[in-house]
Structures are given as structure tokens and as C-alpha cells.
Coordinates of C-alpha atoms in Angstrom, one line a residue:
M8 CA 8.4 28.4 4.2
T9 CA 10.8 25.4 4.7
S10 CA 12.3 25.0 8.2
A11 CA 16.0 24.2 8.7
R12 CA 14.9 20.8 10.3
D13 CA 12.9 20.0 7.2
R14 CA 15.9 20.8 5.0
A15 CA 18.1 18.6 7.3
V16 CA 15.8 15.6 7.0
F17 CA 15.5 16.0 3.3
A18 CA 19.3 16.1 3.0
A19 CA 19.7 13.0 5.1
A20 CA 17.1 11.2 3.0
R21 CA 18.9 12.1 -0.2
A22 CA 22.3 11.0 1.3
V23 CA 20.7 7.5 2.3
T24 CA 19.2 7.2 -1.2
G25 CA 22.6 7.7 -2.6
L26 CA 24.1 5.1 -0.3
V27 CA 21.3 2.4 -1.0
G28 CA 21.4 3.3 -4.7
A29 CA 25.1 2.5 -5.0
L30 CA 24.5 -1.1 -3.8
P31 CA 23.9 -4.2 -5.9
A32 CA 20.2 -5.4 -5.4
P33 CA 21.1 -8.4 -3.2
A34 CA 23.1 -6.2 -0.8
M35 CA 20.4 -3.5 -0.9
R36 CA 17.9 -6.0 0.3
R37 CA 20.1 -7.3 3.0
L38 CA 20.9 -3.8 4.2
G39 CA 17.2 -2.9 4.2
R40 CA 16.2 -5.9 6.3
A41 CA 19.0 -5.3 8.7
G42 CA 18.1 -1.6 9.0
G43 CA 14.4 -2.6 9.9
R44 CA 15.6 -5.2 12.5
A45 CA 17.7 -2.4 13.9
A46 CA 14.6 -0.1 13.9
W47 CA 12.6 -2.9 15.7
L48 CA 15.0 -2.6 18.6
L49 CA 14.3 1.1 19.0
A50 CA 10.7 1.4 18.0
G51 CA 9.0 1.0 21.3
G52 CA 5.4 1.8 20.7
K53 CA 5.5 0.8 17.0
R54 CA 7.0 -2.4 17.9
R55 CA 4.3 -3.3 20.4
M56 CA 1.6 -2.2 17.9
A57 CA 3.2 -4.5 15.2
E58 CA 3.0 -7.4 17.7
R59 CA -0.6 -6.5 18.7
H60 CA -1.6 -6.5 15.0
M61 CA 0.2 -9.8 14.4
R62 CA -1.7 -11.4 17.2
R63 CA -4.9 -10.3 15.6
V64 CA -3.9 -12.0 12.2
M65 CA -2.1 -15.1 13.5
G66 CA -4.3 -15.9 16.5
P67 CA -3.3 -17.1 20.1
G68 CA -0.2 -19.1 20.5
A69 CA 1.7 -17.2 17.7
D70 CA 5.2 -15.9 18.5
V71 CA 4.2 -12.3 18.0
R72 CA 7.6 -11.1 19.0
A73 CA 9.3 -12.8 16.2
A74 CA 6.5 -11.9 13.9
G75 CA 6.7 -8.3 14.8
R76 CA 10.5 -8.2 14.3
E77 CA 9.9 -9.8 10.8
V78 CA 7.4 -7.1 10.1
F79 CA 10.1 -4.5 10.6
A80 CA 12.6 -6.4 8.5
S81 CA 10.0 -6.7 5.7
Y82 CA 9.4 -3.0 6.0
G83 CA 13.0 -2.2 5.8
R84 CA 13.2 -4.0 2.5
Y85 CA 10.3 -2.1 1.2
W86 CA 12.0 1.3 1.9
A87 CA 15.5 -0.1 0.6
E88 CA 13.9 -1.1 -2.7
T89 CA 12.0 2.2 -3.0
L90 CA 15.1 4.2 -2.5
W91 CA 17.2 2.0 -4.7
V92 CA 15.0 1.8 -7.9
R93 CA 15.6 4.0 -10.8
P94 CA 14.0 4.0 -14.2
H95 CA 16.8 1.9 -15.7
R96 CA 16.5 -0.6 -13.0
L97 CA 12.8 -1.3 -13.4
A98 CA 13.3 -4.1 -15.9
G99 CA 15.6 -6.0 -13.5
L100 CA 13.4 -5.4 -10.7
F101 CA 10.5 -7.1 -12.6
E102 CA 12.6 -10.1 -13.7
G103 CA 11.7 -12.0 -10.6
M104 CA 8.0 -11.0 -10.5
H105 CA 5.4 -13.9 -10.8
V106 CA 2.0 -12.5 -11.6
V107 CA -1.3 -14.4 -10.7
G108 CA -4.5 -13.1 -12.2
W109 CA -3.3 -11.3 -15.3
E110 CA -6.7 -11.9 -16.8
N111 CA -8.1 -9.6 -14.0
F112 CA -5.5 -7.0 -14.8
F113 CA -6.2 -6.8 -18.4
A114 CA -9.9 -6.8 -18.0
A115 CA -9.5 -3.9 -15.6
R116 CA -7.0 -2.1 -17.7
D117 CA -9.2 -2.2 -20.9
W118 CA -12.5 -1.4 -18.9
P119 CA -14.0 1.8 -20.5
H120 CA -15.0 3.3 -17.1
G121 CA -11.5 2.8 -15.6
S122 CA -10.2 0.6 -13.0
I123 CA -9.4 0.9 -9.3
F124 CA -6.7 -1.3 -7.7
A125 CA -7.2 -1.5 -3.9
L126 CA -4.3 -2.7 -1.8
P127 CA -3.4 -3.0 1.9
H128 CA 0.1 -2.0 3.0
L129 CA 1.6 -5.3 2.1
G130 CA 4.8 -6.2 0.5
N131 CA 6.1 -3.5 -2.0
W132 CA 3.1 -1.7 -3.3
E133 CA 5.3 0.7 -5.3
A134 CA 6.6 -2.2 -7.4
A135 CA 3.0 -3.2 -8.0
G136 CA 2.2 0.2 -9.4
A137 CA 5.3 0.2 -11.6
R138 CA 4.7 -3.2 -13.0
S139 CA 1.1 -2.1 -13.9
V140 CA 2.4 0.8 -15.7
T141 CA 4.6 -1.3 -18.0
E142 CA 1.5 -3.2 -18.9
G143 CA -0.3 -0.1 -20.2
A144 CA -2.2 1.1 -17.2
R145 CA -2.4 4.9 -16.8
M146 CA -1.8 4.8 -13.0
L147 CA -2.7 7.5 -10.5
A148 CA -1.9 7.3 -6.9
V149 CA -2.8 9.2 -3.7
A150 CA -0.2 10.3 -1.6
E151 CA -0.5 11.9 2.1
A152 CA 0.4 15.6 2.5
L153 CA 3.3 15.5 4.9
G154 CA 4.6 18.5 6.9
N155 CA 7.8 18.4 4.9
E156 CA 7.2 19.7 1.5
L157 CA 10.6 18.9 0.2
L158 CA 10.1 15.1 1.1
V159 CA 6.7 15.1 -0.7
E160 CA 8.1 16.7 -3.8
W161 CA 11.0 14.2 -3.9
F162 CA 8.8 11.2 -3.2
V163 CA 6.3 12.4 -6.0
G164 CA 9.3 12.6 -8.3
V165 CA 10.2 8.9 -7.3
R166 CA 6.8 7.7 -8.3
N167 CA 6.8 9.9 -11.5
A168 CA 10.0 8.3 -12.6
M169 CA 8.3 4.8 -12.2
G170 CA 5.5 6.1 -14.6
V171 CA 3.0 6.7 -11.7
E172 CA 1.2 9.9 -11.4
V173 CA 0.4 11.3 -8.0
V174 CA -2.3 13.4 -6.6
I175 CA -1.7 14.8 -3.0
A176 CA -4.5 14.4 -0.5
G177 CA -4.6 17.4 1.9
P178 CA -6.5 20.5 3.1
G179 CA -8.2 22.3 0.2
S180 CA -7.2 19.5 -2.4
K181 CA -9.7 18.1 -4.8
V182 CA -8.6 14.6 -4.8
T183 CA -12.1 13.0 -5.4
R184 CA -12.7 15.3 -8.6
E185 CA -9.2 14.4 -10.0
L186 CA -9.7 10.7 -9.4
I187 CA -13.1 10.7 -11.1
A188 CA -11.9 12.5 -14.2
H189 CA -9.0 10.1 -14.4
L190 CA -11.3 7.1 -14.2
K191 CA -13.8 8.6 -16.6
S192 CA -10.9 9.0 -19.1
G193 CA -10.3 5.2 -18.9
G194 CA -7.3 5.5 -16.5
A195 CA -6.4 3.4 -13.4
V196 CA -6.2 4.5 -9.7
A197 CA -4.2 2.7 -7.2
L198 CA -5.5 3.1 -3.4
M199 CA -4.2 1.9 -0.1
A200 CA -7.4 1.2 1.5
D201 CA -6.7 -0.7 4.9
R202 CA -6.2 2.3 7.1
D203 CA -8.8 5.1 7.6
L204 CA -6.8 8.1 8.4
G205 CA -9.8 10.3 9.2
G206 CA -11.9 7.7 10.9
R207 CA -14.9 8.7 9.0
G208 CA -15.2 5.7 6.7
P209 CA -17.8 2.9 6.7
K210 CA -17.8 0.8 9.6
V211 CA -16.6 -2.8 8.9
R212 CA -15.6 -6.0 10.8
F213 CA -11.9 -6.5 10.3
F214 CA -9.9 -9.2 11.9
G215 CA -12.6 -9.7 14.6
E216 CA -13.2 -6.2 15.7
E217 CA -15.3 -3.4 14.3
T218 CA -13.3 -0.4 12.8
T219 CA -13.6 2.0 9.8
M220 CA -12.1 1.7 6.4
P221 CA -11.8 4.3 3.6
A222 CA -14.8 4.5 1.5
G223 CA -12.8 5.6 -1.5
P224 CA -12.4 2.3 -3.5
M225 CA -16.1 1.2 -3.3
A226 CA -17.5 4.8 -3.5
L227 CA -15.6 5.6 -6.7
A228 CA -16.5 2.3 -8.2
E229 CA -20.3 2.9 -7.3
R230 CA -20.2 6.4 -8.7
T231 CA -18.1 5.9 -11.9
G232 CA -18.6 2.2 -13.0
A233 CA -15.0 1.4 -12.7
L234 CA -13.9 -2.1 -11.9
L235 CA -12.5 -2.6 -8.4
V236 CA -9.6 -5.1 -8.2
P237 CA -8.1 -6.2 -5.0
M238 CA -4.3 -6.5 -5.4
A239 CA -1.5 -8.0 -3.3
P240 CA 2.1 -7.5 -4.0
Y241 CA 4.0 -10.0 -1.9
F242 CA 7.7 -10.2 -1.4
Q243 CA 9.5 -13.4 -2.3
E244 CA 12.9 -14.3 -0.8
P245 CA 15.8 -13.6 -1.4
G246 CA 14.4 -11.3 -4.2
G247 CA 11.5 -10.9 -6.6
Y248 CA 7.8 -10.7 -6.1
R249 CA 4.5 -12.6 -6.2
M250 CA 1.7 -10.0 -7.4
V251 CA -1.8 -11.4 -7.0
L252 CA -4.7 -9.6 -8.8
H253 CA -8.1 -11.0 -7.5
T254 CA -11.5 -11.1 -9.3
P255 CA -13.0 -7.6 -9.3
L256 CA -15.5 -6.9 -6.7
A257 CA -19.0 -5.9 -7.9
V258 CA -20.9 -3.0 -6.2
P259 CA -23.7 -4.4 -4.1
E260 CA -27.2 -3.7 -5.3
G261 CA -30.2 -2.4 -3.5
G262 CA -30.5 0.1 -0.6
T263 CA -29.1 3.5 -0.6
R264 CA -25.8 4.6 -2.0
E265 CA -24.3 4.8 1.6
E266 CA -25.5 1.2 2.4
R267 CA -24.1 -0.1 -1.0
V268 CA -20.7 1.4 -0.2
Q269 CA -20.7 0.2 3.4
R270 CA -21.5 -3.5 2.2
G271 CA -19.0 -3.3 -0.5
T272 CA -16.3 -2.0 1.9
Q273 CA -17.0 -5.0 4.2
E274 CA -16.5 -7.4 1.3
L275 CA -13.0 -5.5 0.5
A276 CA -12.2 -5.9 4.2
A277 CA -12.9 -9.6 4.0
K278 CA -10.7 -9.8 0.9
F279 CA -7.9 -8.0 2.6
E280 CA -8.0 -10.4 5.5
E281 CA -7.5 -13.2 3.1
M282 CA -4.6 -11.4 1.4
I283 CA -2.8 -10.5 4.6
R284 CA -3.2 -13.9 6.2
E285 CA -1.3 -15.3 3.3
A286 CA 1.9 -13.3 4.5
P287 CA 1.1 -11.7 7.8
T288 CA 4.6 -10.4 8.4
Q289 CA 4.7 -8.6 5.2
W290 CA 1.7 -6.3 6.4
H291 CA 3.4 -3.1 7.3
L292 CA 0.9 -1.5 9.7
L293 CA 2.5 0.0 12.6
V294 CA -0.1 2.4 14.0
P295 CA -3.3 1.9 15.8
N296 CA -6.1 0.9 13.4
W297 CA -8.9 -0.4 15.9
P298 CA -10.8 1.5 18.6
S299 CA -9.2 -0.8 21.3
D300 CA -5.8 0.0 20.2
P301 CA -3.6 2.2 22.5
R302 CA -3.4 5.6 21.2

């Protein structure tokens, strides 16, 4: 049963969407960045976590306070664009998108065993998914099961309007089965893979410290023969994007299945490091991600 609080939050989200949606694109992006900077002032623990992660990526001597503030501004732009976009606006949204590695995208899209696009929380991953759909990819994404069902249904509708199908990960769900079936039919799967929510993934070395990462991308590739393509959808200023599709990662050979998935996930972690270092303040990770992070 939906609570009064959930309904109020949903109503507020719809109202903000209407406000943002009424703006022209340049004003929308300025509002998003300004909103992110305002959130930075109030964020407390998330602000400190952003600064901690920027110190990992940028190294000693970096101005992590300024970098953390820019992380929030960038995240604000992401949300503004996500709330602003409508199906009839997609063409305009993509006008300023420069794509590097189309050959990797088309090789994956046409691969008979399906394709897996693995992304960190970088730039605007929603725009990357929608752009892939316009080039013929049958894209399926995974979304978290939030406590507010109204918000989940609404956000699924937003992605569906962009042509992206969504499967909800939650208790009792059959996500893996659905992903495998989609890949076997030649479809594409988009997976955010830099944050292990359950903490049960393979252990990897990531920005100098051991942590865990989701096994999903490499485990699915190992099981189905799908191509695994790391993808980075960077923002460009004042508008537009630079989407980079890297060379597909091969599933390591030898050893047990678990060992192959672990080694492959470590290779993906190294690729994510490379992608994030190219634009550290576009990495929207505001929560603990390593064992040493304050909880």
C-alpha cells in the first residue's frame, strides 16, 4: 500500500519535472548545475564522501573540495536532463553528441549472442542508452527496487519513453533469467557496474584499494557469449556529450568459472579507472564504496 509520504514525494517529483520540462535546454542545464551546487552545501556526509572519492581518483594535492562541488553540479545536470527529456526532444539532445568507437558499438549490436554495455555512474548514462536505441540496439536496463513504487513506475516510464526496456532488481525477481533470455535473442543489456550493492561480487583492486564489484557483466558474458563493451558517456560543456565505446573485453581463459569471472571483473575495474580519470568530477558516486569508507 502506498503511504501518504510516498504520494507526496511522487507529487513533488512530478511538479519538479513539469518545471524543468518547461525550460529551454540551456536554462535547464544551468538550473540543474545550480541545484547540484545548492545540494552540495546541504549534503554533509555525501559531500565528504564525494571529496574522499575525488582524493582517490585525483591523488594527493588535488583541491578535493572544489572537485566535490563540481561532482554535485555535474550530478545536478544529470538529473535536470533526465527530468527534461521527452521523446520529441531526443533528436535535439543527440545533436551535440560526439561518438568515439562506433565500430565497437555496431560489432556488439550485430553480435548474434547479444551485447553487454558496462558503465560506471559517469556523465549521463540515460542519454547513452537512448542513443544506442536510435542505432538499432534493443536495450534492456536494470533498475533498483526503491521503497516508493510510484517513483519506480514513473522512472520506468521515463526510460520506456526513450525506447529502453527496464527490469526491476528486487526480492523475488528473476533478473538474471530475463537478462540471459534477452541476450540469447540478440538483444543488448546496459549495466551500471562500478558499485556492488550487495557486497557479494568478485574482489578487485580499484583505485588503490580492494573492494568488490558486480559480477553481472563478466558473468553474463562468460555464460552467454555476449560481447562486453565498456562505455563512457561524458558531458561536454555547455551542452552535448562525448560517448566513448571501448574495445570489447574478452572473457579470460583457463581456471574455474569463478576465477574467470574474477579476473575479467578486475580487467573491467581497470578500464573503469581509465574512464573515470578522464573526467573525475563527472563520476557521481556519493556513497561508501570501499571497506575503509565511513559507513
